[in-house]
Short mmCIF file of C-alpha atoms in Angstrom, two decimals:
data_model
loop_
_atom_site.label_atom_id
_atom_site.label_comp_id
_atom_site.label_asym_id
_atom_site.label_seq_id
_atom_site.Cartn_x
_atom_site.Cartn_y
_atom_site.Cartn_z
CA UNK Q 1 -49.54 26.59 -42.38
CA UNK Q 2 -50.33 24.53 -45.20
CA UNK Q 3 -51.14 27.55 -47.63
CA UNK Q 4 -48.11 29.21 -46.40
CA UNK Q 5 -46.03 25.89 -47.34
CA UNK Q 6 -48.06 26.12 -50.54
CA UNK Q 7 -46.70 29.57 -51.11
CA UNK Q 8 -43.56 28.78 -50.49
CA UNK Q 9 -43.50 25.77 -52.44
CA UNK Q 10 -44.56 27.98 -55.15
CA UNK Q 11 -42.00 30.85 -54.70
CA UNK Q 12 -39.54 27.89 -54.64
CA UNK Q 13 -40.68 26.66 -57.82
CA UNK Q 14 -40.74 29.72 -59.58
CA UNK Q 15 -37.22 30.45 -58.52
CA UNK Q 16 -35.63 27.12 -59.75
CA UNK Q 17 -37.44 28.03 -63.17
CA UNK Q 18 -35.83 31.50 -63.12
CA UNK Q 19 -32.43 29.99 -62.12
CA UNK Q 20 -32.87 27.24 -64.79
CA UNK Q 21 -34.00 29.79 -67.53
CA UNK Q 22 -30.85 31.85 -66.25
CA UNK Q 23 -28.53 28.94 -66.76
CA UNK Q 24 -30.02 27.73 -70.20
CA UNK Q 25 -29.57 31.78 -71.26
CA UNK Q 26 -26.00 31.64 -70.26
CA UNK Q 27 -25.53 28.12 -71.67
CA UNK Q 28 -27.18 29.39 -75.13
CA UNK Q 29 -24.88 32.63 -75.08
CA UNK Q 30 -22.00 30.21 -74.48
CA UNK Q 31 -22.72 28.38 -77.50
CA UNK Q 32 -23.27 31.32 -79.30
CA UNK Q 33 -20.24 32.48 -78.83
CA UNK Q 34 -18.21 29.07 -79.45
CA UNK Q 35 -20.54 28.76 -82.57
CA UNK Q 36 -19.21 32.53 -83.46
CA UNK Q 37 -15.87 31.27 -83.23
CA UNK Q 38 -16.27 28.27 -84.94
CA UNK Q 39 -17.76 29.88 -88.08
CA UNK Q 40 -15.06 32.20 -88.07
CA UNK Q 41 -12.38 29.76 -88.16
CA UNK Q 42 -14.17 28.09 -90.59
CA UNK Q 43 -14.93 30.89 -92.63
CA UNK Q 44 -11.26 31.97 -92.74
CA UNK Q 45 -10.64 28.19 -93.67
CA UNK Q 46 -12.77 28.02 -96.53
CA UNK Q 47 -11.92 31.56 -97.81
CA UNK Q 48 -7.97 30.54 -97.87
CA UNK Q 49 -9.37 27.59 -99.72
CA UNK Q 50 -11.31 29.33 -102.28
CA UNK Q 51 -8.36 31.69 -102.83
CA UNK Q 52 -6.43 28.74 -103.38
CA UNK Q 53 -8.49 27.15 -106.05
CA UNK Q 54 -9.37 30.50 -107.52
CA UNK Q 55 -5.82 31.35 -108.17
CA UNK Q 56 -6.02 28.58 -111.08
CA UNK Q 57 -3.19 26.61 -109.57
CA UNK Q 58 -3.39 22.84 -108.89
CA UNK Q 59 -6.66 21.77 -110.68
CA UNK Q 60 -4.50 18.91 -112.15
CA UNK Q 61 -1.21 17.90 -110.65
CA UNK Q 62 1.68 20.05 -111.20
CA UNK Q 63 4.09 18.62 -114.04
CA UNK Q 64 7.89 19.96 -114.59
CA UNK Q 65 11.59 19.27 -113.48
CA UNK Q 66 13.47 19.73 -109.76
CA UNK Q 67 16.89 20.12 -109.44
CA UNK Q 68 17.18 17.59 -106.26
CA UNK Q 69 17.40 14.14 -107.16
CA UNK Q 70 19.97 14.70 -109.62
CA UNK Q 71 21.72 17.27 -108.95
CA UNK Q 72 21.63 18.22 -104.91
CA UNK Q 73 23.46 21.19 -104.18
CA UNK Q 74 25.60 21.07 -107.03
CA UNK Q 75 23.39 23.92 -109.30
CA UNK Q 76 23.90 27.05 -110.85
CA UNK Q 77 22.06 29.44 -113.01
CA UNK Q 78 23.50 27.89 -116.36
CA UNK Q 79 22.15 24.61 -115.24
CA UNK Q 80 18.64 26.12 -114.71
CA UNK Q 81 18.80 27.92 -118.04
CA UNK Q 82 20.08 24.99 -119.91
CA UNK Q 83 17.37 22.95 -118.38
CA UNK Q 84 14.68 25.19 -119.41
CA UNK Q 85 15.95 24.86 -123.07
CA UNK Q 86 16.02 21.30 -123.15
CA UNK Q 87 12.47 21.18 -121.71
CA UNK Q 88 11.44 23.04 -124.82
CA UNK Q 89 13.66 21.30 -127.37
CA UNK Q 90 12.87 17.59 -125.88
CA UNK Q 91 9.29 18.64 -126.64
CA UNK Q 92 8.55 18.08 -122.67
CA UNK Q 93 7.00 21.27 -122.27
CA UNK Q 94 4.77 20.86 -125.22
CA UNK Q 95 3.27 17.82 -123.10
CA UNK Q 96 2.48 20.10 -120.19
CA UNK Q 97 6.04 19.95 -118.23
CA UNK Q 98 5.95 23.44 -117.06
CA UNK Q 99 7.81 24.11 -113.73
CA UNK Q 100 11.48 24.51 -113.64
CA UNK Q 101 12.15 24.24 -110.09
CA UNK Q 102 15.02 25.16 -108.14
CA UNK Q 103 15.84 23.40 -104.93
CA UNK Q 104 17.67 23.74 -101.59
CA UNK Q 105 21.33 25.86 -102.13
CA UNK Q 106 20.57 28.53 -104.34
CA UNK Q 107 21.09 31.28 -101.80
CA UNK Q 108 23.56 32.47 -99.57
CA UNK Q 109 23.65 31.79 -96.02
CA UNK Q 110 23.34 35.36 -94.66
CA UNK Q 111 20.32 37.66 -95.51
CA UNK Q 112 21.39 41.17 -96.51
CA UNK Q 113 21.04 44.13 -94.44
CA UNK Q 114 17.46 44.68 -94.79
CA UNK Q 115 16.96 41.03 -93.64
CA UNK Q 116 16.15 40.02 -97.26
CA UNK Q 117 16.79 36.54 -99.10
CA UNK Q 118 20.26 36.96 -101.34
CA UNK Q 119 21.10 34.85 -104.62
CA UNK Q 120 24.31 32.91 -103.90
CA UNK Q 121 26.82 35.31 -105.80
CA UNK Q 122 29.04 32.69 -106.95
CA UNK Q 123 26.26 30.06 -108.62
CA UNK Q 124 23.70 32.47 -109.29
CA UNK Q 125 25.18 35.84 -109.98
CA UNK Q 126 22.34 37.49 -112.23
CA UNK Q 127 19.69 37.05 -109.68
CA UNK Q 128 16.60 34.75 -109.19
CA UNK Q 129 14.65 37.63 -110.82
CA UNK Q 130 16.95 37.42 -114.20
CA UNK Q 131 16.53 33.46 -114.23
CA UNK Q 132 12.68 33.88 -113.79
CA UNK Q 133 12.34 36.27 -116.76
CA UNK Q 134 14.67 33.78 -118.92
CA UNK Q 135 12.35 30.66 -117.84
CA UNK Q 136 9.07 32.89 -118.45
CA UNK Q 137 10.63 33.75 -121.92
CA UNK Q 138 10.53 30.25 -123.07
CA UNK Q 139 6.84 29.44 -121.87
CA UNK Q 140 7.43 27.95 -118.49
CA UNK Q 141 7.41 28.82 -114.96
CA UNK Q 142 9.75 28.97 -112.12
CA UNK Q 143 9.85 27.32 -109.03
CA UNK Q 144 12.00 28.01 -105.78
CA UNK Q 145 12.90 26.37 -102.78
CA UNK Q 146 12.51 27.36 -99.18
CA UNK Q 147 12.16 25.91 -95.53
CA UNK Q 148 9.68 26.11 -92.56
CA UNK Q 149 12.69 26.55 -90.23
CA UNK Q 150 15.69 28.67 -89.37
CA UNK Q 151 17.89 27.02 -91.96
CA UNK Q 152 17.00 24.83 -94.83
CA UNK Q 153 17.80 20.98 -94.81
CA UNK Q 154 21.55 21.36 -96.30
CA UNK Q 155 22.11 24.22 -93.66
CA UNK Q 156 23.51 26.32 -96.40
CA UNK Q 157 20.82 28.80 -96.50
CA UNK Q 158 18.30 30.44 -94.43
CA UNK Q 159 14.85 29.47 -93.81
CA UNK Q 160 11.73 31.35 -93.76
CA UNK Q 161 10.51 30.74 -90.37
CA UNK Q 162 9.57 34.31 -88.91
CA UNK Q 163 10.29 35.83 -92.33
CA UNK Q 164 7.00 34.55 -94.17
CA UNK Q 165 5.68 37.83 -95.23
CA UNK Q 166 9.08 39.37 -96.39
CA UNK Q 167 10.17 36.04 -98.30
CA UNK Q 168 6.69 35.88 -99.68
CA UNK Q 169 7.06 39.57 -100.96
CA UNK Q 170 10.65 38.74 -102.41
CA UNK Q 171 9.11 35.56 -104.39
CA UNK Q 172 6.76 37.47 -105.67
CA UNK Q 173 8.75 40.29 -107.02
CA UNK Q 174 11.03 37.95 -108.49
CA UNK Q 175 8.52 36.53 -110.60
CA UNK Q 176 8.42 32.99 -108.75
CA UNK Q 177 5.70 30.68 -109.50
CA UNK Q 178 6.11 27.66 -107.42
CA UNK Q 179 7.14 27.43 -103.92
CA UNK Q 180 8.50 24.07 -102.13
CA UNK Q 181 8.68 24.36 -98.59
CA UNK Q 182 10.81 21.92 -96.38
CA UNK Q 183 10.64 21.00 -92.89
CA UNK Q 184 13.88 21.21 -91.50
CA UNK Q 185 15.45 22.80 -88.51
CA UNK Q 186 11.76 23.83 -87.57
CA UNK Q 187 12.15 24.52 -83.69
CA UNK Q 188 9.92 21.70 -82.80
CA UNK Q 189 6.86 23.92 -83.83
CA UNK Q 190 4.12 22.16 -85.08
CA UNK Q 191 4.01 22.19 -89.13
CA UNK Q 192 -0.01 22.99 -88.65
CA UNK Q 193 1.53 26.70 -87.34
CA UNK Q 194 4.18 26.95 -89.48
CA UNK Q 195 2.75 26.25 -93.18
CA UNK Q 196 -0.44 28.11 -92.61
CA UNK Q 197 1.55 31.44 -91.99
CA UNK Q 198 3.65 31.25 -95.28
CA UNK Q 199 0.28 30.06 -97.21
CA UNK Q 200 -1.29 33.14 -96.07
CA UNK Q 201 1.54 35.59 -97.16
CA UNK Q 202 1.91 33.72 -100.42
CA UNK Q 203 -1.84 34.61 -100.81
CA UNK Q 204 -1.33 38.09 -100.04
CA UNK Q 205 1.47 38.95 -102.39
CA UNK Q 206 -1.38 38.73 -105.15
CA UNK Q 207 0.86 36.62 -107.09
CA UNK Q 208 -0.39 33.10 -107.96
CA UNK Q 209 2.39 30.86 -106.55
CA UNK Q 210 1.49 27.25 -106.27
CA UNK Q 211 2.43 25.85 -102.72
CA UNK Q 212 4.04 22.68 -102.15
CA UNK Q 213 4.26 21.57 -98.59
CA UNK Q 214 7.21 19.30 -97.93
CA UNK Q 215 6.37 18.37 -94.28
CA UNK Q 216 7.19 14.65 -95.15
CA UNK Q 217 3.72 13.26 -93.94
CA UNK Q 218 4.73 13.65 -90.18
CA UNK Q 219 1.28 15.08 -89.09
CA UNK Q 220 -0.86 13.41 -91.92
CA UNK Q 221 -1.28 16.80 -93.87
CA UNK Q 222 -3.65 15.02 -96.37
CA UNK Q 223 -6.18 15.86 -93.43
CA UNK Q 224 -5.06 19.37 -93.06
CA UNK Q 225 -3.16 21.03 -95.86
CA UNK Q 226 -5.97 21.28 -98.30
CA UNK Q 227 -6.53 24.64 -96.64
CA UNK Q 228 -2.91 25.35 -96.70
CA UNK Q 229 -1.43 24.20 -99.93
CA UNK Q 230 -1.58 22.63 -103.60
CA UNK Q 231 0.17 19.50 -102.79
CA UNK Q 232 1.56 17.90 -99.40
CA UNK Q 233 4.41 15.58 -99.31
CA UNK Q 234 2.92 12.20 -97.71
CA UNK Q 235 6.08 10.35 -97.19
CA UNK Q 236 9.74 10.90 -96.74
CA UNK Q 237 12.31 11.61 -99.13
CA UNK Q 238 12.31 9.21 -102.27
CA UNK Q 239 15.56 7.50 -103.15
CA UNK Q 240 16.72 5.88 -106.65
CA UNK Q 241 15.96 2.17 -105.96
CA UNK Q 242 12.92 -0.28 -106.34
CA UNK Q 243 12.29 -0.31 -102.08
CA UNK Q 244 12.24 3.22 -101.80
CA UNK Q 245 10.01 3.82 -104.71
CA UNK Q 246 7.52 0.99 -103.81
CA UNK Q 247 7.11 1.94 -100.03
CA UNK Q 248 6.48 5.53 -100.84
CA UNK Q 249 3.53 4.34 -103.49
CA UNK Q 250 2.02 2.50 -100.59
CA UNK Q 251 2.46 5.07 -97.94
CA UNK Q 252 0.60 7.57 -100.26
CA UNK Q 253 -1.83 5.13 -101.17
CA UNK Q 254 -3.15 5.37 -97.73
CA UNK Q 255 -4.34 9.02 -98.32
CA UNK Q 256 -5.90 8.86 -101.73
CA UNK Q 257 -9.39 10.23 -100.82
CA UNK Q 258 -7.89 13.12 -99.46
CA UNK Q 259 -6.58 14.49 -102.91
CA UNK Q 260 -8.56 16.24 -105.58
CA UNK Q 261 -8.62 19.30 -107.80
CA UNK Q 262 -6.56 22.40 -105.80
CA UNK Q 263 -4.81 19.83 -103.38
CA UNK Q 264 -2.92 16.55 -104.33
CA UNK Q 265 -0.92 14.03 -102.59
CA UNK Q 266 2.92 13.96 -103.23
CA UNK Q 267 4.99 10.76 -102.58
CA UNK Q 268 8.18 12.91 -103.94
CA UNK Q 269 9.43 13.53 -107.27
CA UNK Q 270 10.30 11.32 -109.88
CA UNK Q 271 13.40 9.07 -110.36
CA UNK Q 272 12.95 7.68 -113.68
CA UNK Q 273 16.34 8.38 -115.66
CA UNK Q 274 18.69 8.33 -112.79
CA UNK Q 275 19.90 5.04 -113.04
CA UNK Q 276 18.95 3.09 -109.94
CA UNK Q 277 16.13 1.03 -111.34
CA UNK Q 278 15.51 -1.14 -114.15
CA UNK Q 279 13.38 0.17 -117.12
CA UNK Q 280 10.48 -2.12 -115.98
CA UNK Q 281 10.78 -0.61 -112.52
CA UNK Q 282 10.99 2.94 -113.87
CA UNK Q 283 7.76 2.23 -116.11
CA UNK Q 284 6.04 1.01 -113.00
CA UNK Q 285 7.32 3.96 -110.88
CA UNK Q 286 5.57 6.70 -113.60
CA UNK Q 287 2.39 4.38 -113.98
CA UNK Q 288 1.69 4.65 -110.59
CA UNK Q 289 2.62 8.28 -110.11
CA UNK Q 290 0.26 8.99 -112.84
CA UNK Q 291 -2.44 6.93 -111.51
CA UNK Q 292 -2.19 8.21 -108.02
CA UNK Q 293 -2.52 11.83 -109.27
CA UNK Q 294 0.93 12.41 -108.00
CA UNK Q 295 2.99 15.71 -109.19
CA UNK Q 296 4.88 14.37 -112.14
CA UNK Q 297 8.22 16.09 -111.55
CA UNK Q 298 11.00 15.13 -113.20
CA UNK Q 299 14.38 14.43 -111.40
CA UNK Q 300 16.80 13.56 -114.10
CA UNK Q 301 19.34 15.72 -116.08
CA UNK Q 302 16.63 16.26 -118.75
CA UNK Q 303 19.74 17.78 -121.08
CA UNK Q 304 21.02 14.16 -121.38
CA UNK Q 305 18.05 12.09 -121.98
CA UNK Q 306 18.46 8.61 -123.52
CA UNK Q 307 16.03 7.37 -125.96
CA UNK Q 308 14.24 5.13 -123.05
CA UNK Q 309 13.79 7.53 -120.85
CA UNK Q 310 12.50 10.00 -123.21
CA UNK Q 311 9.74 7.17 -124.01
CA UNK Q 312 8.67 6.87 -120.60
CA UNK Q 313 8.35 10.47 -119.64
CA UNK Q 314 6.89 11.22 -123.17
CA UNK Q 315 3.81 9.03 -122.94
CA UNK Q 316 1.19 11.30 -123.60
CA UNK Q 317 -1.64 8.48 -122.89
CA UNK Q 318 -0.19 7.84 -119.16
CA UNK Q 319 -0.16 11.56 -118.78
CA UNK Q 320 -3.45 11.88 -119.47
CA UNK Q 321 -4.44 10.05 -116.80
CA UNK Q 322 -2.59 11.70 -114.53
CA UNK Q 323 -4.29 15.07 -115.97
CA UNK Q 324 -7.82 13.67 -116.29
CA UNK Q 325 -9.90 16.82 -115.10
CA UNK Q 326 -12.04 14.28 -112.88
CA UNK Q 327 -9.04 14.37 -110.61
CA UNK Q 328 -9.76 11.19 -108.36
CA UNK Q 329 -6.63 9.70 -107.18
CA UNK Q 330 -6.44 5.86 -108.27
CA UNK Q 331 -5.70 3.26 -105.43
CA UNK Q 332 -4.52 -0.23 -104.87
CA UNK Q 333 -7.71 -1.94 -105.01
CA UNK Q 334 -6.17 -5.99 -104.76
CA UNK Q 335 -3.00 -7.20 -103.53
CA UNK Q 336 -2.32 -11.21 -103.23
CA UNK Q 337 1.52 -11.82 -102.72
CA UNK Q 338 2.92 -8.90 -104.43
CA UNK Q 339 0.41 -9.39 -107.31
CA UNK Q 340 -1.40 -5.87 -107.41
CA UNK Q 341 -4.32 -4.33 -109.06
CA UNK Q 342 -4.33 -0.43 -108.78
CA UNK Q 343 -7.41 1.32 -110.28
CA UNK Q 344 -9.42 4.63 -110.29
CA UNK Q 345 -12.14 6.46 -112.26
CA UNK Q 346 -11.50 8.76 -115.17
CA UNK Q 347 -13.82 11.23 -116.72
CA UNK Q 348 -16.44 9.88 -119.41
CA UNK Q 349 -17.09 7.02 -117.20
CA UNK Q 350 -13.59 5.38 -117.95
CA UNK Q 351 -11.57 3.48 -115.69
CA UNK Q 352 -7.74 3.26 -115.42
CA UNK Q 353 -6.45 0.32 -114.45
CA UNK Q 354 -2.65 -0.83 -113.74
CA UNK Q 355 -1.76 -4.73 -113.21
CA UNK Q 356 1.46 -4.60 -111.19
CA UNK Q 357 4.02 -7.60 -110.34
CA UNK Q 358 6.05 -6.86 -107.37
CA UNK Q 359 6.92 -10.25 -106.81
CA UNK Q 360 10.50 -11.89 -107.59
CA UNK Q 361 8.81 -14.11 -110.68
CA UNK Q 362 6.92 -14.07 -113.72
CA UNK Q 363 3.07 -14.19 -112.82
CA UNK Q 364 -0.26 -13.52 -114.16
CA UNK Q 365 -2.54 -10.84 -112.72
CA UNK Q 366 -6.01 -10.59 -113.14
CA UNK Q 367 -8.50 -7.65 -112.25
CA UNK Q 368 -12.16 -8.51 -112.60
CA UNK Q 369 -14.79 -5.77 -113.07
CA UNK Q 370 -15.63 -6.13 -109.45
CA UNK Q 371 -12.23 -5.40 -108.12
CA UNK Q 372 -12.42 -2.06 -110.11
CA UNK Q 373 -15.77 -0.44 -109.84
CA UNK Q 374 -17.35 -1.89 -113.16
CA UNK Q 375 -20.47 -3.93 -113.30
CA UNK Q 376 -20.71 -7.38 -114.39
CA UNK Q 377 -21.60 -8.09 -117.95
CA UNK Q 378 -19.96 -4.62 -118.77
CA UNK Q 379 -18.11 -4.62 -122.26
CA UNK Q 380 -14.82 -2.38 -122.48
CA UNK Q 381 -12.46 -1.42 -124.90
CA UNK Q 382 -9.17 -1.84 -123.19
CA UNK Q 383 -6.28 0.62 -124.18
CA UNK Q 384 -2.67 -0.52 -123.45
CA UNK Q 385 -0.98 2.67 -122.65
CA UNK Q 386 2.36 1.47 -122.98
CA UNK Q 387 1.62 -1.01 -126.14
CA UNK Q 388 -0.28 1.71 -127.63
CA UNK Q 389 -2.90 -1.14 -128.76
CA UNK Q 390 -6.64 -1.63 -128.16
CA UNK Q 391 -8.34 -4.73 -127.27
CA UNK Q 392 -12.00 -4.32 -127.89
CA UNK Q 393 -15.17 -5.65 -126.48
CA UNK Q 394 -13.43 -7.07 -123.04
CA UNK Q 395 -15.73 -8.48 -120.54
CA UNK Q 396 -16.06 -9.61 -116.90
CA UNK Q 397 -11.75 -9.12 -116.38
CA UNK Q 398 -8.57 -8.54 -117.60
CA UNK Q 399 -5.30 -10.02 -117.21
CA UNK Q 400 -1.71 -10.38 -118.32
CA UNK Q 401 1.33 -12.18 -117.75
CA UNK Q 402 3.94 -10.05 -116.47
CA UNK Q 403 7.81 -10.58 -115.52
CA UNK Q 404 8.86 -9.53 -112.07
CA UNK Q 405 8.66 -5.87 -111.21
CA UNK Q 406 6.96 -4.99 -114.41
CA UNK Q 407 3.38 -3.47 -115.07
CA UNK Q 408 0.67 -3.08 -117.69
CA UNK Q 409 -1.64 0.12 -117.36
CA UNK Q 410 -5.26 0.00 -119.46
CA UNK Q 411 -8.05 2.63 -119.78
CA UNK Q 412 -10.91 0.75 -120.10
CA UNK Q 413 -13.96 2.65 -122.23
CA UNK Q 414 -17.29 1.16 -121.80
CA UNK Q 415 -19.19 0.34 -124.92
#
């Protein structure tokens, strides 16, 4: 009986081992299938990202103009041509502003019999391709607008939801270089489902088209959109006032670590020159957007620039911070009762710094080297980008007395 028990026990043990081995094998096969699916998904995302980088777009933040902030739906082909002319004649084009972007309201409400988008006959009678040819003839690029929904936000033209491939081919055939893709009338479908469809459709056309996701930051696009587009909105629409501008700056700052060459956080377009803020507020607006590596898309009427607006938009030293090849978004590093220090690294071991007085009274703001990532004892030349002057051999800290809402912007070059 003992031998029989032992034999049975041995068989029981061997059977348990076989069952265990089989279960392990099944688990391994299951993991392999899961791992394979994950690899396929990761490979597809990597391929999409690589293609977005290979298209050469967005290595630095885009610069240009957009019709919406100043003109809304009051646009036509004459305005676009005149804007392209002004981009060249004012010297803005030579400074890097290259995109002339048409926002909402450029198309007829109804598609044609083949389901194609049609330029609005009353305002764009020559068609978008002819306009693209004109803009390209000026050495500039043409941007267009659509929406990841059934209708655009104005409800005056169709969106591209369900027509992604067809519309992408249309945009490419017209010679479009930039697509702003809005988020209205979206049938409550997640943007994570809707935006990749247009991204792939654009890539499939073979034409390099900068893809700007205007998702308003609703589902934290900074986390997922870098495999989908070249820029993504981190905020709702900006308005031409101090509170709107500063709140967009703060909301965008949360996502600084996610930006970089090929994909940028977008706190919305510039309001500089539209009249709702003071010169110092506009200076701060332009400075912060430049430091934050935001798209620099002018939103005023550049056919009628006054000298002050031109001086702000033309500052080549501030633009250089925005376009720095390192591509690291600067961020808020110190804040005390509205007295703020923003900073970020630049190429060649330089550091960009903004001292910003958001309080209601004059105050002195100081950035110590520990605030901005410089080692104690480092000596720098401090270039004031708005005064166009340099302080030599500055050590330990930099400070300035600033009026309410004013800022100073520096590039610090270690000696």
